[in-house]
């Protein structure tokens, strides 16, 4: 089995080696590690060039994380694909665990849990995570998978998963969104998938920067607008999911409002 890992990198000289090393150290499958240097102006490019042919390095003009991911998607040749952000890193034996589960279940997608890592070295498992673990075939999606796109954010991150490459080839991340672009991308991927395995294991380390508390510096207006785009895209899928009812549409449309209110609460809390 071959696994492609896409890492967008922009001005991340303090973290990029940790991310790349965590990918290179994985065992259990042949790896294709694609790093897209998104026009970095610090020492990121030089550090990446030091890896030589151990990684596939692509240097691009700055276009944002989504554009960098899209460039990486054009190069994937693995059976499955993963996404890793430049300041995050994988747990040991992540790939070994995933390949074993793929061989056991044949799942198109495997989602796993993540841990929050802070600059002072402290860690804690995130609380807002998928709790209903196990293997789900297509006939279970209406009850077990699709509601997560309507009621919460547990399936949003593309980083906390591995995906059959045939599901994501030909797709692109939207480049006009600062947040929720992962969620929009996920809609089509999960709609086309035939099976999903939800793992109880914590395999992803999500590094928290100082701005992480309030959404990485994204304004309230931008957060609302992006989540409203996601809501509009979700509505388009409700019919194919067998969930197109007035109440469900209302729930979807309320999602950006509730997430924006939550952001405002966190901003206020951080001030006092």
PDB file of C-alpha atoms in Angstrom:
ATOM      1  CA  UNK A   1       0.000   0.000   0.000  1.00  0.00           C
ATOM      2  CA  UNK A   2       1.189   3.512  -0.784  1.00  0.00           C
ATOM      3  CA  UNK A   3       0.105   6.606   1.130  1.00  0.00           C
ATOM      4  CA  UNK A   4       0.495  10.201  -0.035  1.00  0.00           C
ATOM      5  CA  UNK A   5       0.862  12.927   2.607  1.00  0.00           C
ATOM      6  CA  UNK A   6       0.345  16.568   1.587  1.00  0.00           C
ATOM      7  CA  UNK A   7       1.933  19.314   3.718  1.00  0.00           C
ATOM      8  CA  UNK A   8       1.416  23.005   2.801  1.00  0.00           C
ATOM      9  CA  UNK A   9       4.229  25.144   4.232  1.00  0.00           C
ATOM     10  CA  UNK A  10       4.410  28.917   4.638  1.00  0.00           C
ATOM     11  CA  UNK A  11       6.924  30.744   6.856  1.00  0.00           C
ATOM     12  CA  UNK A  12       7.070  27.862   9.324  1.00  0.00           C
ATOM     13  CA  UNK A  13      10.810  27.424   9.874  1.00  0.00           C
ATOM     14  CA  UNK A  14      10.249  26.796  13.589  1.00  0.00           C
ATOM     15  CA  UNK A  15       7.892  23.855  13.039  1.00  0.00           C
ATOM     16  CA  UNK A  16       8.223  22.378   9.555  1.00  0.00           C
ATOM     17  CA  UNK A  17      10.967  19.884  10.395  1.00  0.00           C
ATOM     18  CA  UNK A  18       8.906  18.441  13.238  1.00  0.00           C
ATOM     19  CA  UNK A  19       5.996  17.901  10.846  1.00  0.00           C
ATOM     20  CA  UNK A  20       8.085  16.401   8.043  1.00  0.00           C
ATOM     21  CA  UNK A  21      10.075  14.206  10.427  1.00  0.00           C
ATOM     22  CA  UNK A  22       6.872  12.847  11.957  1.00  0.00           C
ATOM     23  CA  UNK A  23       5.748  11.834   8.468  1.00  0.00           C
ATOM     24  CA  UNK A  24       9.097  10.380   7.417  1.00  0.00           C
ATOM     25  CA  UNK A  25       9.325   8.273  10.576  1.00  0.00           C
ATOM     26  CA  UNK A  26       6.072   6.434   9.860  1.00  0.00           C
ATOM     27  CA  UNK A  27       6.201   2.727   9.065  1.00  0.00           C
ATOM     28  CA  UNK A  28       3.735   0.273   7.597  1.00  0.00           C
ATOM     29  CA  UNK A  29       3.392   1.596   4.047  1.00  0.00           C
ATOM     30  CA  UNK A  30       5.298   3.162   1.187  1.00  0.00           C
ATOM     31  CA  UNK A  31       5.112   6.934   1.615  1.00  0.00           C
ATOM     32  CA  UNK A  32       4.949   9.829  -0.814  1.00  0.00           C
ATOM     33  CA  UNK A  33       5.496  13.031   1.167  1.00  0.00           C
ATOM     34  CA  UNK A  34       4.525  16.106  -0.838  1.00  0.00           C
ATOM     35  CA  UNK A  35       5.517  19.448   0.680  1.00  0.00           C
ATOM     36  CA  UNK A  36       4.298  22.581  -1.075  1.00  0.00           C
ATOM     37  CA  UNK A  37       6.354  25.616  -0.097  1.00  0.00           C
ATOM     38  CA  UNK A  38       3.815  28.405  -0.453  1.00  0.00           C
ATOM     39  CA  UNK A  39       6.185  31.293  -1.192  1.00  0.00           C
ATOM     40  CA  UNK A  40       7.881  31.313   2.220  1.00  0.00           C
ATOM     41  CA  UNK A  41      10.141  34.287   2.927  1.00  0.00           C
ATOM     42  CA  UNK A  42      11.928  32.827   5.965  1.00  0.00           C
ATOM     43  CA  UNK A  43      14.155  29.760   6.162  1.00  0.00           C
ATOM     44  CA  UNK A  44      11.430  27.232   5.360  1.00  0.00           C
ATOM     45  CA  UNK A  45      12.564  26.534   1.797  1.00  0.00           C
ATOM     46  CA  UNK A  46      16.187  25.933   2.794  1.00  0.00           C
ATOM     47  CA  UNK A  47      15.132  23.493   5.506  1.00  0.00           C
ATOM     48  CA  UNK A  48      12.940  21.584   3.085  1.00  0.00           C
ATOM     49  CA  UNK A  49      15.649  21.423   0.444  1.00  0.00           C
ATOM     50  CA  UNK A  50      17.812  19.707   3.047  1.00  0.00           C
ATOM     51  CA  UNK A  51      15.562  16.632   2.867  1.00  0.00           C
ATOM     52  CA  UNK A  52      16.619  15.968  -0.718  1.00  0.00           C
ATOM     53  CA  UNK A  53      14.730  13.205  -2.479  1.00  0.00           C
ATOM     54  CA  UNK A  54      13.120  11.955   0.742  1.00  0.00           C
ATOM     55  CA  UNK A  55      10.287  14.376   0.014  1.00  0.00           C
ATOM     56  CA  UNK A  56       8.639  15.767  -3.095  1.00  0.00           C
ATOM     57  CA  UNK A  57       9.223  19.515  -2.711  1.00  0.00           C
ATOM     58  CA  UNK A  58       7.183  21.922  -4.814  1.00  0.00           C
ATOM     59  CA  UNK A  59       7.971  25.639  -4.652  1.00  0.00           C
ATOM     60  CA  UNK A  60       5.074  27.948  -5.494  1.00  0.00           C
ATOM     61  CA  UNK A  61       4.274  31.635  -5.231  1.00  0.00           C
ATOM     62  CA  UNK A  62       2.202  32.479  -2.171  1.00  0.00           C
ATOM     63  CA  UNK A  63      -1.424  31.568  -2.733  1.00  0.00           C
ATOM     64  CA  UNK A  64      -2.619  30.330   0.639  1.00  0.00           C
ATOM     65  CA  UNK A  65      -2.988  26.923   2.245  1.00  0.00           C
ATOM     66  CA  UNK A  66      -5.863  25.791   0.027  1.00  0.00           C
ATOM     67  CA  UNK A  67      -3.985  26.637  -3.166  1.00  0.00           C
ATOM     68  CA  UNK A  68      -0.948  24.778  -1.817  1.00  0.00           C
ATOM     69  CA  UNK A  69      -3.053  21.721  -1.014  1.00  0.00           C
ATOM     70  CA  UNK A  70      -4.592  21.842  -4.482  1.00  0.00           C
ATOM     71  CA  UNK A  71      -1.127  21.877  -6.007  1.00  0.00           C
ATOM     72  CA  UNK A  72      -0.180  18.871  -3.906  1.00  0.00           C
ATOM     73  CA  UNK A  73      -3.310  16.997  -4.952  1.00  0.00           C
ATOM     74  CA  UNK A  74      -2.112  17.096  -8.548  1.00  0.00           C
ATOM     75  CA  UNK A  75       0.914  14.985  -7.574  1.00  0.00           C
ATOM     76  CA  UNK A  76      -0.612  12.242  -5.438  1.00  0.00           C
ATOM     77  CA  UNK A  77      -0.028   8.669  -6.562  1.00  0.00           C
ATOM     78  CA  UNK A  78      -0.797   6.806  -3.334  1.00  0.00           C
ATOM     79  CA  UNK A  79      -3.712   4.464  -2.761  1.00  0.00           C
ATOM     80  CA  UNK A  80      -4.737   6.685   0.150  1.00  0.00           C
ATOM     81  CA  UNK A  81      -4.032  10.339   0.976  1.00  0.00           C
ATOM     82  CA  UNK A  82      -3.520  12.281   4.211  1.00  0.00           C
ATOM     83  CA  UNK A  83      -3.126  15.982   5.012  1.00  0.00           C
ATOM     84  CA  UNK A  84      -0.727  17.406   7.597  1.00  0.00           C
ATOM     85  CA  UNK A  85      -0.422  21.070   8.590  1.00  0.00           C
ATOM     86  CA  UNK A  86       3.107  22.423   8.913  1.00  0.00           C
ATOM     87  CA  UNK A  87       2.926  23.181  12.647  1.00  0.00           C
ATOM     88  CA  UNK A  88       1.306  19.860  13.588  1.00  0.00           C
ATOM     89  CA  UNK A  89       2.687  16.324  13.703  1.00  0.00           C
ATOM     90  CA  UNK A  90       1.651  12.678  13.755  1.00  0.00           C
ATOM     91  CA  UNK A  91       1.821  10.292  16.674  1.00  0.00           C
ATOM     92  CA  UNK A  92       4.209   7.357  16.389  1.00  0.00           C
ATOM     93  CA  UNK A  93       2.804   4.365  14.478  1.00  0.00           C
ATOM     94  CA  UNK A  94      -0.029   6.397  12.933  1.00  0.00           C
ATOM     95  CA  UNK A  95       0.426   4.930   9.454  1.00  0.00           C
ATOM     96  CA  UNK A  96       0.955   1.407  10.798  1.00  0.00           C
ATOM     97  CA  UNK A  97      -2.354   1.615  12.662  1.00  0.00           C
ATOM     98  CA  UNK A  98      -4.200   3.044   9.663  1.00  0.00           C
ATOM     99  CA  UNK A  99      -2.913   0.509   7.157  1.00  0.00           C
ATOM    100  CA  UNK A 100      -3.911  -2.307   9.495  1.00  0.00           C
ATOM    101  CA  UNK A 101      -7.439  -0.928   9.801  1.00  0.00           C
ATOM    102  CA  UNK A 102      -7.696  -0.437   6.040  1.00  0.00           C
ATOM    103  CA  UNK A 103      -6.665  -4.044   5.487  1.00  0.00           C
ATOM    104  CA  UNK A 104      -9.177  -5.228   8.102  1.00  0.00           C
ATOM    105  CA  UNK A 105     -12.155  -3.136   6.990  1.00  0.00           C
ATOM    106  CA  UNK A 106     -11.498  -1.882   3.464  1.00  0.00           C
ATOM    107  CA  UNK A 107     -12.807   1.518   4.603  1.00  0.00           C
ATOM    108  CA  UNK A 108     -12.757   4.388   2.122  1.00  0.00           C
ATOM    109  CA  UNK A 109     -12.164   6.844   4.968  1.00  0.00           C
ATOM    110  CA  UNK A 110     -10.740   6.497   8.459  1.00  0.00           C
ATOM    111  CA  UNK A 111     -11.201   9.364  10.906  1.00  0.00           C
ATOM    112  CA  UNK A 112      -9.181   9.571  14.127  1.00  0.00           C
ATOM    113  CA  UNK A 113      -8.850  11.782  17.181  1.00  0.00           C
ATOM    114  CA  UNK A 114      -6.439  14.603  17.904  1.00  0.00           C
ATOM    115  CA  UNK A 115      -4.585  16.056  20.850  1.00  0.00           C
ATOM    116  CA  UNK A 116      -4.033  19.750  21.583  1.00  0.00           C
ATOM    117  CA  UNK A 117      -0.370  20.670  22.111  1.00  0.00           C
ATOM    118  CA  UNK A 118       0.576  24.022  23.660  1.00  0.00           C
ATOM    119  CA  UNK A 119       3.757  26.115  23.389  1.00  0.00           C
ATOM    120  CA  UNK A 120       4.640  25.354  27.028  1.00  0.00           C
ATOM    121  CA  UNK A 121       4.701  21.629  26.213  1.00  0.00           C
ATOM    122  CA  UNK A 122       1.430  20.750  27.905  1.00  0.00           C
ATOM    123  CA  UNK A 123      -1.092  18.556  26.114  1.00  0.00           C
ATOM    124  CA  UNK A 124      -4.708  17.569  26.406  1.00  0.00           C
ATOM    125  CA  UNK A 125      -7.087  15.501  24.334  1.00  0.00           C
ATOM    126  CA  UNK A 126      -9.701  17.649  22.632  1.00  0.00           C
ATOM    127  CA  UNK A 127     -13.189  17.268  24.076  1.00  0.00           C
ATOM    128  CA  UNK A 128     -15.262  17.982  20.958  1.00  0.00           C
ATOM    129  CA  UNK A 129     -14.530  14.735  19.108  1.00  0.00           C
ATOM    130  CA  UNK A 130     -16.355  11.830  17.507  1.00  0.00           C
ATOM    131  CA  UNK A 131     -17.660   9.500  20.184  1.00  0.00           C
ATOM    132  CA  UNK A 132     -19.528   6.877  18.147  1.00  0.00           C
ATOM    133  CA  UNK A 133     -16.579   4.779  16.961  1.00  0.00           C
ATOM    134  CA  UNK A 134     -16.657   1.766  14.661  1.00  0.00           C
ATOM    135  CA  UNK A 135     -17.169   0.749  11.040  1.00  0.00           C
ATOM    136  CA  UNK A 136     -20.064   2.262   9.098  1.00  0.00           C
ATOM    137  CA  UNK A 137     -21.257   1.285   5.641  1.00  0.00           C
ATOM    138  CA  UNK A 138     -23.253   3.539   3.326  1.00  0.00           C
ATOM    139  CA  UNK A 139     -26.633   2.484   4.689  1.00  0.00           C
ATOM    140  CA  UNK A 140     -25.601   3.863   8.106  1.00  0.00           C
ATOM    141  CA  UNK A 141     -24.439   7.292   6.894  1.00  0.00           C
ATOM    142  CA  UNK A 142     -27.829   8.984   7.244  1.00  0.00           C
ATOM    143  CA  UNK A 143     -27.858   8.208  10.958  1.00  0.00           C
ATOM    144  CA  UNK A 144     -24.165   8.054  11.879  1.00  0.00           C
ATOM    145  CA  UNK A 145     -22.180  10.274   9.469  1.00  0.00           C
ATOM    146  CA  UNK A 146     -24.150  13.015   7.725  1.00  0.00           C
ATOM    147  CA  UNK A 147     -25.682  14.498  10.923  1.00  0.00           C
ATOM    148  CA  UNK A 148     -22.178  15.624  11.951  1.00  0.00           C
ATOM    149  CA  UNK A 149     -22.172  18.095   9.047  1.00  0.00           C
ATOM    150  CA  UNK A 150     -25.484  19.497  10.234  1.00  0.00           C
ATOM    151  CA  UNK A 151     -25.061  19.570  14.006  1.00  0.00           C
ATOM    152  CA  UNK A 152     -21.374  20.130  14.669  1.00  0.00           C
ATOM    153  CA  UNK A 153     -17.797  20.360  13.438  1.00  0.00           C
ATOM    154  CA  UNK A 154     -16.467  16.887  14.260  1.00  0.00           C
ATOM    155  CA  UNK A 155     -15.902  15.883  10.621  1.00  0.00           C
ATOM    156  CA  UNK A 156     -14.553  19.247   9.473  1.00  0.00           C
ATOM    157  CA  UNK A 157     -10.794  18.709   9.571  1.00  0.00           C
ATOM    158  CA  UNK A 158      -9.236  16.856   6.649  1.00  0.00           C
ATOM    159  CA  UNK A 159      -6.072  16.435   8.730  1.00  0.00           C
ATOM    160  CA  UNK A 160      -7.673  13.986  11.159  1.00  0.00           C
ATOM    161  CA  UNK A 161      -8.263  11.317   8.569  1.00  0.00           C
ATOM    162  CA  UNK A 162      -7.021   9.190   5.694  1.00  0.00           C
ATOM    163  CA  UNK A 163      -8.941   9.018   2.418  1.00  0.00           C
ATOM    164  CA  UNK A 164      -9.011   6.670  -0.543  1.00  0.00           C
ATOM    165  CA  UNK A 165      -7.257   8.719  -3.207  1.00  0.00           C
ATOM    166  CA  UNK A 166      -9.883   8.007  -5.851  1.00  0.00           C
ATOM    167  CA  UNK A 167     -12.362   9.958  -3.686  1.00  0.00           C
ATOM    168  CA  UNK A 168     -10.321  13.157  -3.701  1.00  0.00           C
ATOM    169  CA  UNK A 169      -8.598  13.158  -7.083  1.00  0.00           C
ATOM    170  CA  UNK A 170     -10.099  15.857  -9.266  1.00  0.00           C
ATOM    171  CA  UNK A 171     -11.434  17.833  -6.302  1.00  0.00           C
ATOM    172  CA  UNK A 172     -10.123  21.182  -5.103  1.00  0.00           C
ATOM    173  CA  UNK A 173     -10.236  23.132  -1.862  1.00  0.00           C
ATOM    174  CA  UNK A 174     -11.933  26.501  -2.214  1.00  0.00           C
ATOM    175  CA  UNK A 175      -9.381  29.298  -2.168  1.00  0.00           C
ATOM    176  CA  UNK A 176     -11.874  32.039  -1.242  1.00  0.00           C
ATOM    177  CA  UNK A 177     -12.401  30.835   2.344  1.00  0.00           C
ATOM    178  CA  UNK A 178     -10.302  31.512   5.450  1.00  0.00           C
ATOM    179  CA  UNK A 179     -12.135  28.908   7.541  1.00  0.00           C
ATOM    180  CA  UNK A 180     -14.455  25.940   6.861  1.00  0.00           C
ATOM    181  CA  UNK A 181     -12.768  25.129   3.542  1.00  0.00           C
ATOM    182  CA  UNK A 182     -12.024  21.649   4.905  1.00  0.00           C
ATOM    183  CA  UNK A 183     -15.694  21.175   5.728  1.00  0.00           C
ATOM    184  CA  UNK A 184     -16.823  22.159   2.232  1.00  0.00           C
ATOM    185  CA  UNK A 185     -14.256  19.800   0.693  1.00  0.00           C
ATOM    186  CA  UNK A 186     -15.405  16.993   2.990  1.00  0.00           C
ATOM    187  CA  UNK A 187     -19.027  17.180   1.862  1.00  0.00           C
ATOM    188  CA  UNK A 188     -18.373  15.641  -1.537  1.00  0.00           C
ATOM    189  CA  UNK A 189     -15.803  13.184  -0.220  1.00  0.00           C
ATOM    190  CA  UNK A 190     -18.141  11.705   2.388  1.00  0.00           C
ATOM    191  CA  UNK A 191     -21.078  11.718  -0.031  1.00  0.00           C
ATOM    192  CA  UNK A 192     -19.145   9.561  -2.505  1.00  0.00           C
ATOM    193  CA  UNK A 193     -17.579   7.270   0.115  1.00  0.00           C
ATOM    194  CA  UNK A 194     -19.071   3.820   0.634  1.00  0.00           C
ATOM    195  CA  UNK A 195     -17.638   3.136   4.090  1.00  0.00           C
ATOM    196  CA  UNK A 196     -16.099   5.008   7.018  1.00  0.00           C
ATOM    197  CA  UNK A 197     -14.209   3.759  10.055  1.00  0.00           C
ATOM    198  CA  UNK A 198     -14.208   6.043  13.118  1.00  0.00           C
ATOM    199  CA  UNK A 199     -11.189   5.240  15.293  1.00  0.00           C
ATOM    200  CA  UNK A 200     -10.933   5.893  19.019  1.00  0.00           C
ATOM    201  CA  UNK A 201      -7.152   6.404  18.784  1.00  0.00           C
ATOM    202  CA  UNK A 202      -5.459   9.810  19.148  1.00  0.00           C
ATOM    203  CA  UNK A 203      -3.087  10.041  16.174  1.00  0.00           C
ATOM    204  CA  UNK A 204      -2.780  13.753  15.396  1.00  0.00           C
ATOM    205  CA  UNK A 205      -1.031  16.441  17.443  1.00  0.00           C
ATOM    206  CA  UNK A 206      -2.621  19.836  16.830  1.00  0.00           C
ATOM    207  CA  UNK A 207      -0.296  22.658  17.852  1.00  0.00           C
ATOM    208  CA  UNK A 208      -1.989  25.659  19.460  1.00  0.00           C
ATOM    209  CA  UNK A 209      -0.515  29.057  18.676  1.00  0.00           C
ATOM    210  CA  UNK A 210      -1.314  32.171  20.641  1.00  0.00           C
ATOM    211  CA  UNK A 211      -4.092  33.070  18.224  1.00  0.00           C
ATOM    212  CA  UNK A 212      -5.677  29.638  18.338  1.00  0.00           C
ATOM    213  CA  UNK A 213      -8.150  30.574  21.076  1.00  0.00           C
ATOM    214  CA  UNK A 214     -10.158  32.902  18.880  1.00  0.00           C
ATOM    215  CA  UNK A 215      -9.815  31.190  15.515  1.00  0.00           C
ATOM    216  CA  UNK A 216      -6.325  31.958  14.237  1.00  0.00           C
ATOM    217  CA  UNK A 217      -6.958  35.680  13.916  1.00  0.00           C
ATOM    218  CA  UNK A 218     -10.034  35.294  11.697  1.00  0.00           C
ATOM    219  CA  UNK A 219     -12.574  38.083  12.186  1.00  0.00           C
ATOM    220  CA  UNK A 220     -16.129  37.429  13.324  1.00  0.00           C
ATOM    221  CA  UNK A 221     -17.412  38.670   9.955  1.00  0.00           C
ATOM    222  CA  UNK A 222     -15.124  36.340   8.001  1.00  0.00           C
ATOM    223  CA  UNK A 223     -16.027  33.366  10.181  1.00  0.00           C
ATOM    224  CA  UNK A 224     -19.719  33.980   9.627  1.00  0.00           C
ATOM    225  CA  UNK A 225     -19.342  34.447   5.869  1.00  0.00           C
ATOM    226  CA  UNK A 226     -17.286  31.276   5.434  1.00  0.00           C
ATOM    227  CA  UNK A 227     -19.609  29.162   7.549  1.00  0.00           C
ATOM    228  CA  UNK A 228     -22.543  30.574   5.612  1.00  0.00           C
ATOM    229  CA  UNK A 229     -20.901  29.323   2.414  1.00  0.00           C
ATOM    230  CA  UNK A 230     -20.578  25.916   4.058  1.00  0.00           C
ATOM    231  CA  UNK A 231     -24.261  25.989   5.016  1.00  0.00           C
ATOM    232  CA  UNK A 232     -25.265  26.799   1.433  1.00  0.00           C
ATOM    233  CA  UNK A 233     -23.117  23.948   0.117  1.00  0.00           C
ATOM    234  CA  UNK A 234     -24.526  21.519   2.694  1.00  0.00           C
ATOM    235  CA  UNK A 235     -28.105  22.272   1.642  1.00  0.00           C
ATOM    236  CA  UNK A 236     -27.210  21.112  -1.877  1.00  0.00           C
ATOM    237  CA  UNK A 237     -26.386  17.630  -0.537  1.00  0.00           C
ATOM    238  CA  UNK A 238     -29.419  17.099   1.697  1.00  0.00           C
ATOM    239  CA  UNK A 239     -31.562  15.563  -1.048  1.00  0.00           C
ATOM    240  CA  UNK A 240     -28.935  12.973  -1.993  1.00  0.00           C
ATOM    241  CA  UNK A 241     -28.546  12.164   1.716  1.00  0.00           C
ATOM    242  CA  UNK A 242     -32.298  11.600   2.085  1.00  0.00           C
ATOM    243  CA  UNK A 243     -32.411  14.391   4.679  1.00  0.00           C
ATOM    244  CA  UNK A 244     -34.007  17.298   2.804  1.00  0.00           C
ATOM    245  CA  UNK A 245     -36.675  18.485   5.251  1.00  0.00           C
ATOM    246  CA  UNK A 246     -37.612  22.029   6.353  1.00  0.00           C
ATOM    247  CA  UNK A 247     -36.311  21.327   9.854  1.00  0.00           C
ATOM    248  CA  UNK A 248     -32.956  20.026   8.603  1.00  0.00           C
ATOM    249  CA  UNK A 249     -32.564  23.033   6.312  1.00  0.00           C
ATOM    250  CA  UNK A 250     -33.249  25.275   9.309  1.00  0.00           C
ATOM    251  CA  UNK A 251     -30.615  23.453  11.367  1.00  0.00           C
ATOM    252  CA  UNK A 252     -28.067  23.863   8.585  1.00  0.00           C
ATOM    253  CA  UNK A 253     -28.815  27.573   8.189  1.00  0.00           C
ATOM    254  CA  UNK A 254     -28.499  28.133  11.939  1.00  0.00           C
ATOM    255  CA  UNK A 255     -25.034  26.561  12.042  1.00  0.00           C
ATOM    256  CA  UNK A 256     -23.066  29.691  10.981  1.00  0.00           C
ATOM    257  CA  UNK A 257     -25.020  31.792  13.471  1.00  0.00           C
ATOM    258  CA  UNK A 258     -24.273  29.456  16.373  1.00  0.00           C
ATOM    259  CA  UNK A 259     -20.586  29.127  15.465  1.00  0.00           C
ATOM    260  CA  UNK A 260     -20.242  32.898  15.198  1.00  0.00           C
ATOM    261  CA  UNK A 261     -21.890  33.414  18.581  1.00  0.00           C
ATOM    262  CA  UNK A 262     -19.497  30.853  20.035  1.00  0.00           C
ATOM    263  CA  UNK A 263     -16.532  32.773  18.624  1.00  0.00           C
ATOM    264  CA  UNK A 264     -17.805  36.029  20.134  1.00  0.00           C
ATOM    265  CA  UNK A 265     -18.140  34.324  23.525  1.00  0.00           C
ATOM    266  CA  UNK A 266     -14.556  33.056  23.326  1.00  0.00           C
ATOM    267  CA  UNK A 267     -13.266  36.501  22.393  1.00  0.00           C
ATOM    268  CA  UNK A 268     -15.072  38.070  25.340  1.00  0.00           C
ATOM    269  CA  UNK A 269     -13.855  35.346  27.700  1.00  0.00           C
ATOM    270  CA  UNK A 270     -10.245  35.850  26.568  1.00  0.00           C
ATOM    271  CA  UNK A 271     -10.464  39.557  27.444  1.00  0.00           C
ATOM    272  CA  UNK A 272     -11.454  39.002  31.067  1.00  0.00           C
TER     273      UNK A 272
END
